[in-house]
């Protein structure tokens, strides 16, 4: 590896984590400890403030500082940053314009070989069918929520209603800032309701000053991903509250692409079973109906009852449409 490339890689490693033992750096770069020391001295001469750390092997730490020279990226890092900036508008974090400007600035200093590769990446954000447009979250709101989570400080904010109406004051112990499909949420313990709540970040308007520090609680089940996914499904566990199975008179290969998180099992060449879940029995029955094939209910009884209710509704709708047609 040429000296310049090696220095760039060394600097990249130093930026990636706080402390590096000298022997580990030597192993990662495939050089001797003596060469590592010489390369560290070269970086110091270039203005990078690198401390020597104590320990059995000795090590190095890159200091932060206002007078630090510009950060250097290797090829993969530069492309990763460029792609992230192109995808930034999909984050719903109100940083789309700033990301475009940052990408333009970065592009000007990219080597030609990287500029062409970067320009080849075009990102188009497409929402899921039926979803409302993503509301951008003000960057200062996201930073306030993230800081409150980090500092474990009780958060006071006004929570805007979905439609018309006055905002609701909330007092919350913020635990996690999460994102899903471009939407941001604050997971916290609502002190007035004595329960976990998931707040849409675009509806949060923080108040100042914040409240007192708190001792972090453990999210039920200990898994933030599973707990939040469960809340989206209408339960505290990552499981649909209503779950049932039907036999579909359709080959499994026709059902699999549209099964979502359901489980498809082959019965024979022309039939398969589909086990799936939803937030209500009626919604589950309706979701099975989208396949537009004959079917039998395997269970439970609540699903069969939901099919009967849906059938009556559809029959009534059909009769109403027929009467309207005759009347016209």
PDB file of C-alpha atoms in Angstrom:
ATOM      1  CA  UNK A   1       0.000   0.000   0.000  1.00  0.00           C
ATOM      2  CA  UNK A   2       1.370   3.412  -0.981  1.00  0.00           C
ATOM      3  CA  UNK A   3       2.163   5.857   1.819  1.00  0.00           C
ATOM      4  CA  UNK A   4      -0.608   8.301   0.885  1.00  0.00           C
ATOM      5  CA  UNK A   5      -3.247   5.552   0.729  1.00  0.00           C
ATOM      6  CA  UNK A   6      -1.996   4.112   3.988  1.00  0.00           C
ATOM      7  CA  UNK A   7      -2.206   7.502   5.739  1.00  0.00           C
ATOM      8  CA  UNK A   8      -5.739   7.940   4.473  1.00  0.00           C
ATOM      9  CA  UNK A   9      -6.739   4.506   5.757  1.00  0.00           C
ATOM     10  CA  UNK A  10      -5.044   5.167   9.102  1.00  0.00           C
ATOM     11  CA  UNK A  11      -6.890   8.454   9.483  1.00  0.00           C
ATOM     12  CA  UNK A  12     -10.151   6.726   8.593  1.00  0.00           C
ATOM     13  CA  UNK A  13      -9.567   4.136  11.326  1.00  0.00           C
ATOM     14  CA  UNK A  14      -8.748   6.822  13.902  1.00  0.00           C
ATOM     15  CA  UNK A  15     -11.969   8.643  13.061  1.00  0.00           C
ATOM     16  CA  UNK A  16     -14.046   5.467  13.389  1.00  0.00           C
ATOM     17  CA  UNK A  17     -13.528   4.905  17.131  1.00  0.00           C
ATOM     18  CA  UNK A  18     -12.027   6.622  20.148  1.00  0.00           C
ATOM     19  CA  UNK A  19      -8.974   4.521  21.069  1.00  0.00           C
ATOM     20  CA  UNK A  20      -6.785   2.230  18.988  1.00  0.00           C
ATOM     21  CA  UNK A  21      -3.953   0.037  20.350  1.00  0.00           C
ATOM     22  CA  UNK A  22      -0.870   0.460  18.177  1.00  0.00           C
ATOM     23  CA  UNK A  23      -0.588  -3.278  17.552  1.00  0.00           C
ATOM     24  CA  UNK A  24      -4.177  -3.443  16.286  1.00  0.00           C
ATOM     25  CA  UNK A  25      -3.548  -0.576  13.862  1.00  0.00           C
ATOM     26  CA  UNK A  26      -0.409  -2.330  12.621  1.00  0.00           C
ATOM     27  CA  UNK A  27      -2.360  -5.541  12.066  1.00  0.00           C
ATOM     28  CA  UNK A  28      -5.212  -3.777  10.256  1.00  0.00           C
ATOM     29  CA  UNK A  29      -2.797  -1.957   7.947  1.00  0.00           C
ATOM     30  CA  UNK A  30      -0.384  -4.863   7.499  1.00  0.00           C
ATOM     31  CA  UNK A  31       2.631  -2.846   8.666  1.00  0.00           C
ATOM     32  CA  UNK A  32       4.998  -2.815  11.624  1.00  0.00           C
ATOM     33  CA  UNK A  33       4.490  -0.935  14.891  1.00  0.00           C
ATOM     34  CA  UNK A  34       7.419   1.293  13.939  1.00  0.00           C
ATOM     35  CA  UNK A  35       5.730   2.262  10.658  1.00  0.00           C
ATOM     36  CA  UNK A  36       2.542   3.069  12.563  1.00  0.00           C
ATOM     37  CA  UNK A  37       4.510   5.453  14.791  1.00  0.00           C
ATOM     38  CA  UNK A  38       6.051   7.138  11.747  1.00  0.00           C
ATOM     39  CA  UNK A  39       2.651   7.504  10.076  1.00  0.00           C
ATOM     40  CA  UNK A  40       1.179   8.981  13.261  1.00  0.00           C
ATOM     41  CA  UNK A  41       4.002  11.548  13.291  1.00  0.00           C
ATOM     42  CA  UNK A  42       3.227  12.434   9.656  1.00  0.00           C
ATOM     43  CA  UNK A  43      -0.435  13.033  10.491  1.00  0.00           C
ATOM     44  CA  UNK A  44       0.571  15.209  13.444  1.00  0.00           C
ATOM     45  CA  UNK A  45       2.761  17.274  11.124  1.00  0.00           C
ATOM     46  CA  UNK A  46      -0.300  17.751   8.904  1.00  0.00           C
ATOM     47  CA  UNK A  47      -2.168  19.248  11.861  1.00  0.00           C
ATOM     48  CA  UNK A  48      -4.149  16.312  13.184  1.00  0.00           C
ATOM     49  CA  UNK A  49      -4.117  16.228  16.979  1.00  0.00           C
ATOM     50  CA  UNK A  50      -3.396  12.619  17.904  1.00  0.00           C
ATOM     51  CA  UNK A  51      -2.744  11.641  21.519  1.00  0.00           C
ATOM     52  CA  UNK A  52      -0.677   8.703  22.630  1.00  0.00           C
ATOM     53  CA  UNK A  53      -2.575   6.550  25.128  1.00  0.00           C
ATOM     54  CA  UNK A  54      -1.232   4.421  27.944  1.00  0.00           C
ATOM     55  CA  UNK A  55      -1.633   0.676  28.090  1.00  0.00           C
ATOM     56  CA  UNK A  56       0.202  -2.622  27.669  1.00  0.00           C
ATOM     57  CA  UNK A  57       0.694  -2.017  23.941  1.00  0.00           C
ATOM     58  CA  UNK A  58       0.287   1.736  23.870  1.00  0.00           C
ATOM     59  CA  UNK A  59      -2.193   3.311  21.529  1.00  0.00           C
ATOM     60  CA  UNK A  60      -3.536   6.421  19.850  1.00  0.00           C
ATOM     61  CA  UNK A  61      -6.568   8.694  20.049  1.00  0.00           C
ATOM     62  CA  UNK A  62      -7.705  11.334  17.546  1.00  0.00           C
ATOM     63  CA  UNK A  63      -8.769  14.456  19.436  1.00  0.00           C
ATOM     64  CA  UNK A  64     -11.718  16.581  18.448  1.00  0.00           C
ATOM     65  CA  UNK A  65     -11.064  20.292  18.018  1.00  0.00           C
ATOM     66  CA  UNK A  66     -12.184  23.416  16.204  1.00  0.00           C
ATOM     67  CA  UNK A  67      -8.896  23.717  14.369  1.00  0.00           C
ATOM     68  CA  UNK A  68      -8.852  20.129  13.077  1.00  0.00           C
ATOM     69  CA  UNK A  69      -8.022  19.961   9.362  1.00  0.00           C
ATOM     70  CA  UNK A  70     -10.803  18.831   7.003  1.00  0.00           C
ATOM     71  CA  UNK A  71     -11.876  15.221   7.409  1.00  0.00           C
ATOM     72  CA  UNK A  72     -10.609  12.809   4.795  1.00  0.00           C
ATOM     73  CA  UNK A  73     -12.663   9.941   3.394  1.00  0.00           C
ATOM     74  CA  UNK A  74     -11.564   6.827   1.603  1.00  0.00           C
ATOM     75  CA  UNK A  75     -13.470   5.857  -1.570  1.00  0.00           C
ATOM     76  CA  UNK A  76     -16.073   3.705   0.179  1.00  0.00           C
ATOM     77  CA  UNK A  77     -16.732   6.325   2.859  1.00  0.00           C
ATOM     78  CA  UNK A  78     -17.147   9.106   0.288  1.00  0.00           C
ATOM     79  CA  UNK A  79     -19.644   7.046  -1.720  1.00  0.00           C
ATOM     80  CA  UNK A  80     -21.509   6.026   1.431  1.00  0.00           C
ATOM     81  CA  UNK A  81     -21.900   9.670   2.485  1.00  0.00           C
ATOM     82  CA  UNK A  82     -22.980  10.699  -1.017  1.00  0.00           C
ATOM     83  CA  UNK A  83     -25.619   7.946  -1.210  1.00  0.00           C
ATOM     84  CA  UNK A  84     -26.883   8.809   2.276  1.00  0.00           C
ATOM     85  CA  UNK A  85     -27.240  12.464   1.258  1.00  0.00           C
ATOM     86  CA  UNK A  86     -29.189  11.494  -1.857  1.00  0.00           C
ATOM     87  CA  UNK A  87     -31.525   9.365   0.258  1.00  0.00           C
ATOM     88  CA  UNK A  88     -31.903  12.029   2.977  1.00  0.00           C
ATOM     89  CA  UNK A  89     -35.245  13.409   1.703  1.00  0.00           C
ATOM     90  CA  UNK A  90     -36.788   9.978   2.356  1.00  0.00           C
ATOM     91  CA  UNK A  91     -35.912  10.277   6.056  1.00  0.00           C
ATOM     92  CA  UNK A  92     -38.636  12.852   6.675  1.00  0.00           C
ATOM     93  CA  UNK A  93     -36.271  14.816   8.892  1.00  0.00           C
ATOM     94  CA  UNK A  94     -36.649  18.229   7.272  1.00  0.00           C
ATOM     95  CA  UNK A  95     -33.077  18.140   5.965  1.00  0.00           C
ATOM     96  CA  UNK A  96     -33.764  17.613   2.262  1.00  0.00           C
ATOM     97  CA  UNK A  97     -32.585  21.057   1.135  1.00  0.00           C
ATOM     98  CA  UNK A  98     -29.524  21.008   3.387  1.00  0.00           C
ATOM     99  CA  UNK A  99     -28.662  17.509   2.111  1.00  0.00           C
ATOM    100  CA  UNK A 100     -28.850  18.688  -1.517  1.00  0.00           C
ATOM    101  CA  UNK A 101     -26.523  21.583  -0.763  1.00  0.00           C
ATOM    102  CA  UNK A 102     -24.136  19.343   1.172  1.00  0.00           C
ATOM    103  CA  UNK A 103     -24.047  16.856  -1.707  1.00  0.00           C
ATOM    104  CA  UNK A 104     -23.281  19.648  -4.198  1.00  0.00           C
ATOM    105  CA  UNK A 105     -20.432  20.866  -1.989  1.00  0.00           C
ATOM    106  CA  UNK A 106     -19.051  17.371  -1.565  1.00  0.00           C
ATOM    107  CA  UNK A 107     -19.338  16.596  -5.269  1.00  0.00           C
ATOM    108  CA  UNK A 108     -17.069  19.514  -6.139  1.00  0.00           C
ATOM    109  CA  UNK A 109     -14.155  17.990  -4.241  1.00  0.00           C
ATOM    110  CA  UNK A 110     -14.671  14.363  -5.254  1.00  0.00           C
ATOM    111  CA  UNK A 111     -12.083  12.863  -7.593  1.00  0.00           C
ATOM    112  CA  UNK A 112     -13.364  12.298 -11.103  1.00  0.00           C
ATOM    113  CA  UNK A 113     -13.540   8.508 -10.676  1.00  0.00           C
ATOM    114  CA  UNK A 114     -15.794   8.897  -7.611  1.00  0.00           C
ATOM    115  CA  UNK A 115     -17.849  11.745  -9.054  1.00  0.00           C
ATOM    116  CA  UNK A 116     -18.950   9.542 -11.953  1.00  0.00           C
ATOM    117  CA  UNK A 117     -19.891   6.710  -9.607  1.00  0.00           C
ATOM    118  CA  UNK A 118     -21.759   9.109  -7.324  1.00  0.00           C
ATOM    119  CA  UNK A 119     -23.668  10.651 -10.234  1.00  0.00           C
ATOM    120  CA  UNK A 120     -24.821   7.178 -11.252  1.00  0.00           C
ATOM    121  CA  UNK A 121     -26.819   6.873  -8.018  1.00  0.00           C
ATOM    122  CA  UNK A 122     -30.311   8.301  -8.438  1.00  0.00           C
ATOM    123  CA  UNK A 123     -32.746   7.798  -5.553  1.00  0.00           C
ATOM    124  CA  UNK A 124     -36.492   8.180  -6.041  1.00  0.00           C
ATOM    125  CA  UNK A 125     -38.651   8.135  -2.919  1.00  0.00           C
ATOM    126  CA  UNK A 126     -41.970   6.356  -3.418  1.00  0.00           C
ATOM    127  CA  UNK A 127     -44.561   6.072  -0.656  1.00  0.00           C
ATOM    128  CA  UNK A 128     -46.552   2.952   0.085  1.00  0.00           C
ATOM    129  CA  UNK A 129     -49.982   2.778  -1.597  1.00  0.00           C
ATOM    130  CA  UNK A 130     -52.708   4.434   0.444  1.00  0.00           C
ATOM    131  CA  UNK A 131     -50.332   6.274   2.749  1.00  0.00           C
ATOM    132  CA  UNK A 132     -50.604   9.997   3.369  1.00  0.00           C
ATOM    133  CA  UNK A 133     -47.576  12.082   2.377  1.00  0.00           C
ATOM    134  CA  UNK A 134     -44.800  12.019   4.968  1.00  0.00           C
ATOM    135  CA  UNK A 135     -44.763  15.183   7.070  1.00  0.00           C
ATOM    136  CA  UNK A 136     -41.232  16.496   7.491  1.00  0.00           C
ATOM    137  CA  UNK A 137     -40.075  16.762  11.098  1.00  0.00           C
ATOM    138  CA  UNK A 138     -38.262  20.034  11.892  1.00  0.00           C
ATOM    139  CA  UNK A 139     -34.588  19.296  12.464  1.00  0.00           C
ATOM    140  CA  UNK A 140     -34.538  21.254  15.731  1.00  0.00           C
ATOM    141  CA  UNK A 141     -37.361  19.040  17.054  1.00  0.00           C
ATOM    142  CA  UNK A 142     -35.453  15.857  16.195  1.00  0.00           C
ATOM    143  CA  UNK A 143     -32.305  17.193  17.843  1.00  0.00           C
ATOM    144  CA  UNK A 144     -34.258  18.204  20.969  1.00  0.00           C
ATOM    145  CA  UNK A 145     -35.827  14.746  21.242  1.00  0.00           C
ATOM    146  CA  UNK A 146     -32.498  12.999  20.651  1.00  0.00           C
ATOM    147  CA  UNK A 147     -30.775  15.134  23.281  1.00  0.00           C
ATOM    148  CA  UNK A 148     -33.530  14.455  25.819  1.00  0.00           C
ATOM    149  CA  UNK A 149     -33.185  10.708  25.179  1.00  0.00           C
ATOM    150  CA  UNK A 150     -29.411  10.926  25.601  1.00  0.00           C
ATOM    151  CA  UNK A 151     -29.532  13.091  28.738  1.00  0.00           C
ATOM    152  CA  UNK A 152     -32.401  11.109  30.332  1.00  0.00           C
ATOM    153  CA  UNK A 153     -34.306  14.316  31.024  1.00  0.00           C
ATOM    154  CA  UNK A 154     -38.101  14.477  31.384  1.00  0.00           C
ATOM    155  CA  UNK A 155     -39.590  16.139  28.318  1.00  0.00           C
ATOM    156  CA  UNK A 156     -42.501  18.591  28.330  1.00  0.00           C
ATOM    157  CA  UNK A 157     -44.222  19.192  25.012  1.00  0.00           C
ATOM    158  CA  UNK A 158     -47.481  20.049  23.297  1.00  0.00           C
ATOM    159  CA  UNK A 159     -48.833  17.217  21.169  1.00  0.00           C
ATOM    160  CA  UNK A 160     -50.759  18.424  18.135  1.00  0.00           C
ATOM    161  CA  UNK A 161     -54.034  16.641  17.275  1.00  0.00           C
ATOM    162  CA  UNK A 162     -54.399  14.803  13.974  1.00  0.00           C
ATOM    163  CA  UNK A 163     -57.062  17.234  12.809  1.00  0.00           C
ATOM    164  CA  UNK A 164     -58.582  20.390  14.240  1.00  0.00           C
ATOM    165  CA  UNK A 165     -58.333  21.116  17.938  1.00  0.00           C
ATOM    166  CA  UNK A 166     -56.039  22.321  20.657  1.00  0.00           C
ATOM    167  CA  UNK A 167     -52.693  20.627  21.391  1.00  0.00           C
ATOM    168  CA  UNK A 168     -52.446  18.385  24.444  1.00  0.00           C
ATOM    169  CA  UNK A 169     -49.689  19.050  27.025  1.00  0.00           C
ATOM    170  CA  UNK A 170     -47.611  15.961  27.806  1.00  0.00           C
ATOM    171  CA  UNK A 171     -44.930  15.042  30.343  1.00  0.00           C
ATOM    172  CA  UNK A 172     -42.850  12.132  29.087  1.00  0.00           C
ATOM    173  CA  UNK A 173     -39.706  10.229  30.001  1.00  0.00           C
ATOM    174  CA  UNK A 174     -38.137   9.878  26.524  1.00  0.00           C
ATOM    175  CA  UNK A 175     -36.458   6.516  25.988  1.00  0.00           C
ATOM    176  CA  UNK A 176     -35.942   5.983  22.252  1.00  0.00           C
ATOM    177  CA  UNK A 177     -36.142   7.922  18.989  1.00  0.00           C
ATOM    178  CA  UNK A 178     -37.193   5.486  16.255  1.00  0.00           C
ATOM    179  CA  UNK A 179     -37.900   5.714  12.542  1.00  0.00           C
ATOM    180  CA  UNK A 180     -40.080   3.531  10.347  1.00  0.00           C
ATOM    181  CA  UNK A 181     -40.726   4.030   6.621  1.00  0.00           C
ATOM    182  CA  UNK A 182     -39.542   7.636   6.758  1.00  0.00           C
ATOM    183  CA  UNK A 183     -41.637   8.551   9.797  1.00  0.00           C
ATOM    184  CA  UNK A 184     -40.107   9.467  13.170  1.00  0.00           C
ATOM    185  CA  UNK A 185     -41.517   8.488  16.545  1.00  0.00           C
ATOM    186  CA  UNK A 186     -40.645   9.113  20.172  1.00  0.00           C
ATOM    187  CA  UNK A 187     -41.082   6.115  22.463  1.00  0.00           C
ATOM    188  CA  UNK A 188     -41.492   7.229  26.054  1.00  0.00           C
ATOM    189  CA  UNK A 189     -43.178   6.698  29.381  1.00  0.00           C
ATOM    190  CA  UNK A 190     -46.162   9.048  29.704  1.00  0.00           C
ATOM    191  CA  UNK A 191     -46.103  10.278  33.298  1.00  0.00           C
ATOM    192  CA  UNK A 192     -49.743  11.424  33.298  1.00  0.00           C
ATOM    193  CA  UNK A 193     -51.094   8.199  31.791  1.00  0.00           C
ATOM    194  CA  UNK A 194     -48.660   5.911  33.579  1.00  0.00           C
ATOM    195  CA  UNK A 195     -47.983   3.887  30.448  1.00  0.00           C
ATOM    196  CA  UNK A 196     -45.739   3.578  27.400  1.00  0.00           C
ATOM    197  CA  UNK A 197     -46.705   5.784  24.466  1.00  0.00           C
ATOM    198  CA  UNK A 198     -45.500   6.202  20.888  1.00  0.00           C
ATOM    199  CA  UNK A 199     -45.608   9.808  19.687  1.00  0.00           C
ATOM    200  CA  UNK A 200     -45.413  10.953  16.055  1.00  0.00           C
ATOM    201  CA  UNK A 201     -42.443  13.336  16.038  1.00  0.00           C
ATOM    202  CA  UNK A 202     -43.995  15.748  13.502  1.00  0.00           C
ATOM    203  CA  UNK A 203     -46.775  16.462  16.025  1.00  0.00           C
ATOM    204  CA  UNK A 204     -44.411  17.172  18.938  1.00  0.00           C
ATOM    205  CA  UNK A 205     -43.713  20.782  19.945  1.00  0.00           C
ATOM    206  CA  UNK A 206     -41.174  20.766  22.796  1.00  0.00           C
ATOM    207  CA  UNK A 207     -41.499  23.157  25.715  1.00  0.00           C
ATOM    208  CA  UNK A 208     -38.638  24.808  27.593  1.00  0.00           C
ATOM    209  CA  UNK A 209     -37.362  24.216  30.189  1.00  0.00           C
ATOM    210  CA  UNK A 210     -37.336  20.441  30.374  1.00  0.00           C
ATOM    211  CA  UNK A 211     -38.084  18.496  33.509  1.00  0.00           C
ATOM    212  CA  UNK A 212     -35.979  16.585  36.004  1.00  0.00           C
ATOM    213  CA  UNK A 213     -33.709  13.631  35.191  1.00  0.00           C
ATOM    214  CA  UNK A 214     -35.187  10.139  35.408  1.00  0.00           C
ATOM    215  CA  UNK A 215     -34.011   6.571  35.828  1.00  0.00           C
ATOM    216  CA  UNK A 216     -34.463   4.676  32.516  1.00  0.00           C
ATOM    217  CA  UNK A 217     -37.146   2.000  32.436  1.00  0.00           C
ATOM    218  CA  UNK A 218     -36.918  -1.267  30.528  1.00  0.00           C
ATOM    219  CA  UNK A 219     -39.181  -1.492  27.491  1.00  0.00           C
ATOM    220  CA  UNK A 220     -41.606  -4.428  27.893  1.00  0.00           C
ATOM    221  CA  UNK A 221     -39.915  -7.497  26.479  1.00  0.00           C
ATOM    222  CA  UNK A 222     -36.581  -5.683  26.365  1.00  0.00           C
ATOM    223  CA  UNK A 223     -36.644  -5.338  22.562  1.00  0.00           C
ATOM    224  CA  UNK A 224     -37.466  -1.854  21.240  1.00  0.00           C
ATOM    225  CA  UNK A 225     -37.956  -3.085  17.661  1.00  0.00           C
ATOM    226  CA  UNK A 226     -40.395  -5.811  18.704  1.00  0.00           C
ATOM    227  CA  UNK A 227     -42.272  -3.522  21.101  1.00  0.00           C
ATOM    228  CA  UNK A 228     -42.747  -0.719  18.558  1.00  0.00           C
ATOM    229  CA  UNK A 229     -43.712  -3.212  15.842  1.00  0.00           C
ATOM    230  CA  UNK A 230     -46.282  -4.622  18.243  1.00  0.00           C
ATOM    231  CA  UNK A 231     -47.736  -1.164  18.872  1.00  0.00           C
ATOM    232  CA  UNK A 232     -48.139  -0.708  15.130  1.00  0.00           C
ATOM    233  CA  UNK A 233     -50.100  -3.980  15.145  1.00  0.00           C
ATOM    234  CA  UNK A 234     -52.306  -2.859  18.019  1.00  0.00           C
ATOM    235  CA  UNK A 235     -50.749  -4.859  20.850  1.00  0.00           C
ATOM    236  CA  UNK A 236     -47.881  -4.712  23.352  1.00  0.00           C
ATOM    237  CA  UNK A 237     -46.267  -7.789  21.793  1.00  0.00           C
ATOM    238  CA  UNK A 238     -44.976  -8.069  18.251  1.00  0.00           C
ATOM    239  CA  UNK A 239     -47.999 -10.123  17.277  1.00  0.00           C
ATOM    240  CA  UNK A 240     -51.335  -9.388  15.619  1.00  0.00           C
ATOM    241  CA  UNK A 241     -54.250  -9.501  18.116  1.00  0.00           C
ATOM    242  CA  UNK A 242     -56.311 -11.547  15.623  1.00  0.00           C
ATOM    243  CA  UNK A 243     -54.773 -14.454  13.761  1.00  0.00           C
ATOM    244  CA  UNK A 244     -56.389 -17.176  11.638  1.00  0.00           C
ATOM    245  CA  UNK A 245     -55.925 -19.671   8.820  1.00  0.00           C
ATOM    246  CA  UNK A 246     -57.781 -20.416   5.590  1.00  0.00           C
ATOM    247  CA  UNK A 247     -57.379 -22.866   2.715  1.00  0.00           C
ATOM    248  CA  UNK A 248     -57.113 -20.931  -0.547  1.00  0.00           C
ATOM    249  CA  UNK A 249     -58.004 -22.611  -3.829  1.00  0.00           C
ATOM    250  CA  UNK A 250     -54.931 -21.185  -5.511  1.00  0.00           C
ATOM    251  CA  UNK A 251     -51.394 -22.509  -6.008  1.00  0.00           C
ATOM    252  CA  UNK A 252     -48.906 -21.430  -3.363  1.00  0.00           C
ATOM    253  CA  UNK A 253     -46.689 -19.624  -5.890  1.00  0.00           C
ATOM    254  CA  UNK A 254     -49.578 -17.233  -6.652  1.00  0.00           C
ATOM    255  CA  UNK A 255     -50.159 -16.482  -2.965  1.00  0.00           C
ATOM    256  CA  UNK A 256     -46.584 -16.090  -1.697  1.00  0.00           C
ATOM    257  CA  UNK A 257     -45.876 -12.680  -3.333  1.00  0.00           C
ATOM    258  CA  UNK A 258     -48.900 -11.146  -1.585  1.00  0.00           C
ATOM    259  CA  UNK A 259     -48.799 -12.955   1.756  1.00  0.00           C
ATOM    260  CA  UNK A 260     -46.992 -10.154   3.623  1.00  0.00           C
ATOM    261  CA  UNK A 261     -46.000 -11.495   7.048  1.00  0.00           C
ATOM    262  CA  UNK A 262     -48.362 -14.460   6.655  1.00  0.00           C
ATOM    263  CA  UNK A 263     -47.283 -18.092   6.359  1.00  0.00           C
ATOM    264  CA  UNK A 264     -48.068 -20.032   3.169  1.00  0.00           C
ATOM    265  CA  UNK A 265     -48.109 -23.844   3.182  1.00  0.00           C
ATOM    266  CA  UNK A 266     -48.585 -26.016   0.114  1.00  0.00           C
ATOM    267  CA  UNK A 267     -51.585 -28.401   0.253  1.00  0.00           C
ATOM    268  CA  UNK A 268     -51.409 -29.627  -3.336  1.00  0.00           C
ATOM    269  CA  UNK A 269     -50.816 -28.192  -6.811  1.00  0.00           C
ATOM    270  CA  UNK A 270     -53.996 -26.110  -6.716  1.00  0.00           C
ATOM    271  CA  UNK A 271     -54.402 -25.272  -3.011  1.00  0.00           C
ATOM    272  CA  UNK A 272     -52.469 -23.843  -0.102  1.00  0.00           C
ATOM    273  CA  UNK A 273     -53.103 -22.635   3.431  1.00  0.00           C
ATOM    274  CA  UNK A 274     -52.445 -19.054   4.520  1.00  0.00           C
ATOM    275  CA  UNK A 275     -52.035 -18.150   8.181  1.00  0.00           C
ATOM    276  CA  UNK A 276     -52.070 -14.398   8.743  1.00  0.00           C
ATOM    277  CA  UNK A 277     -52.958 -11.743  11.280  1.00  0.00           C
ATOM    278  CA  UNK A 278     -54.638  -8.350  11.520  1.00  0.00           C
ATOM    279  CA  UNK A 279     -55.943  -5.842  14.080  1.00  0.00           C
ATOM    280  CA  UNK A 280     -59.528  -7.163  13.889  1.00  0.00           C
ATOM    281  CA  UNK A 281     -61.349 -10.291  12.710  1.00  0.00           C
ATOM    282  CA  UNK A 282     -63.258  -8.320  10.094  1.00  0.00           C
ATOM    283  CA  UNK A 283     -60.078  -6.823   8.678  1.00  0.00           C
ATOM    284  CA  UNK A 284     -58.488 -10.283   8.610  1.00  0.00           C
ATOM    285  CA  UNK A 285     -61.451 -11.781   6.728  1.00  0.00           C
ATOM    286  CA  UNK A 286     -61.355  -8.900   4.242  1.00  0.00           C
ATOM    287  CA  UNK A 287     -57.614  -9.389   3.700  1.00  0.00           C
ATOM    288  CA  UNK A 288     -58.162 -13.040   2.748  1.00  0.00           C
ATOM    289  CA  UNK A 289     -60.856 -11.933   0.310  1.00  0.00           C
ATOM    290  CA  UNK A 290     -58.338 -10.006  -1.794  1.00  0.00           C
ATOM    291  CA  UNK A 291     -57.191 -13.257  -3.404  1.00  0.00           C
ATOM    292  CA  UNK A 292     -60.609 -13.628  -5.083  1.00  0.00           C
ATOM    293  CA  UNK A 293     -60.650 -17.431  -4.960  1.00  0.00           C
ATOM    294  CA  UNK A 294     -62.749 -20.047  -3.211  1.00  0.00           C
ATOM    295  CA  UNK A 295     -61.624 -20.761   0.356  1.00  0.00           C
ATOM    296  CA  UNK A 296     -62.457 -22.608   3.561  1.00  0.00           C
ATOM    297  CA  UNK A 297     -61.860 -21.376   7.087  1.00  0.00           C
ATOM    298  CA  UNK A 298     -59.537 -23.580   9.133  1.00  0.00           C
ATOM    299  CA  UNK A 299     -59.983 -21.503  12.274  1.00  0.00           C
ATOM    300  CA  UNK A 300     -60.583 -20.033  14.722  1.00  0.00           C
ATOM    301  CA  UNK A 301     -64.396 -19.698  15.016  1.00  0.00           C
ATOM    302  CA  UNK A 302     -64.092 -15.903  15.317  1.00  0.00           C
ATOM    303  CA  UNK A 303     -62.712 -15.781  11.767  1.00  0.00           C
ATOM    304  CA  UNK A 304     -65.659 -17.805  10.416  1.00  0.00           C
ATOM    305  CA  UNK A 305     -68.075 -15.410  12.166  1.00  0.00           C
ATOM    306  CA  UNK A 306     -66.246 -12.432  10.660  1.00  0.00           C
ATOM    307  CA  UNK A 307     -66.640 -13.953   7.176  1.00  0.00           C
ATOM    308  CA  UNK A 308     -70.405 -14.297   7.774  1.00  0.00           C
ATOM    309  CA  UNK A 309     -70.646 -10.639   8.839  1.00  0.00           C
ATOM    310  CA  UNK A 310     -68.617  -9.514   5.840  1.00  0.00           C
ATOM    311  CA  UNK A 311     -70.722 -11.638   3.499  1.00  0.00           C
ATOM    312  CA  UNK A 312     -73.899  -9.978   4.804  1.00  0.00           C
ATOM    313  CA  UNK A 313     -72.383  -6.545   4.314  1.00  0.00           C
ATOM    314  CA  UNK A 314     -71.286  -7.297   0.770  1.00  0.00           C
ATOM    315  CA  UNK A 315     -74.676  -8.797  -0.056  1.00  0.00           C
ATOM    316  CA  UNK A 316     -76.425  -5.678   1.266  1.00  0.00           C
ATOM    317  CA  UNK A 317     -74.093  -3.464  -0.744  1.00  0.00           C
ATOM    318  CA  UNK A 318     -74.795  -5.511  -3.882  1.00  0.00           C
ATOM    319  CA  UNK A 319     -78.566  -5.303  -3.345  1.00  0.00           C
ATOM    320  CA  UNK A 320     -78.366  -1.543  -2.848  1.00  0.00           C
ATOM    321  CA  UNK A 321     -76.387  -1.119  -6.047  1.00  0.00           C
ATOM    322  CA  UNK A 322     -78.869  -3.280  -7.967  1.00  0.00           C
ATOM    323  CA  UNK A 323     -81.866  -1.262  -6.688  1.00  0.00           C
ATOM    324  CA  UNK A 324     -80.145   1.982  -7.655  1.00  0.00           C
ATOM    325  CA  UNK A 325     -79.503   0.615 -11.133  1.00  0.00           C
ATOM    326  CA  UNK A 326     -83.128  -0.408 -11.584  1.00  0.00           C
ATOM    327  CA  UNK A 327     -84.375   2.936 -10.307  1.00  0.00           C
ATOM    328  CA  UNK A 328     -82.321   4.827 -12.828  1.00  0.00           C
TER     329      UNK A 328
END
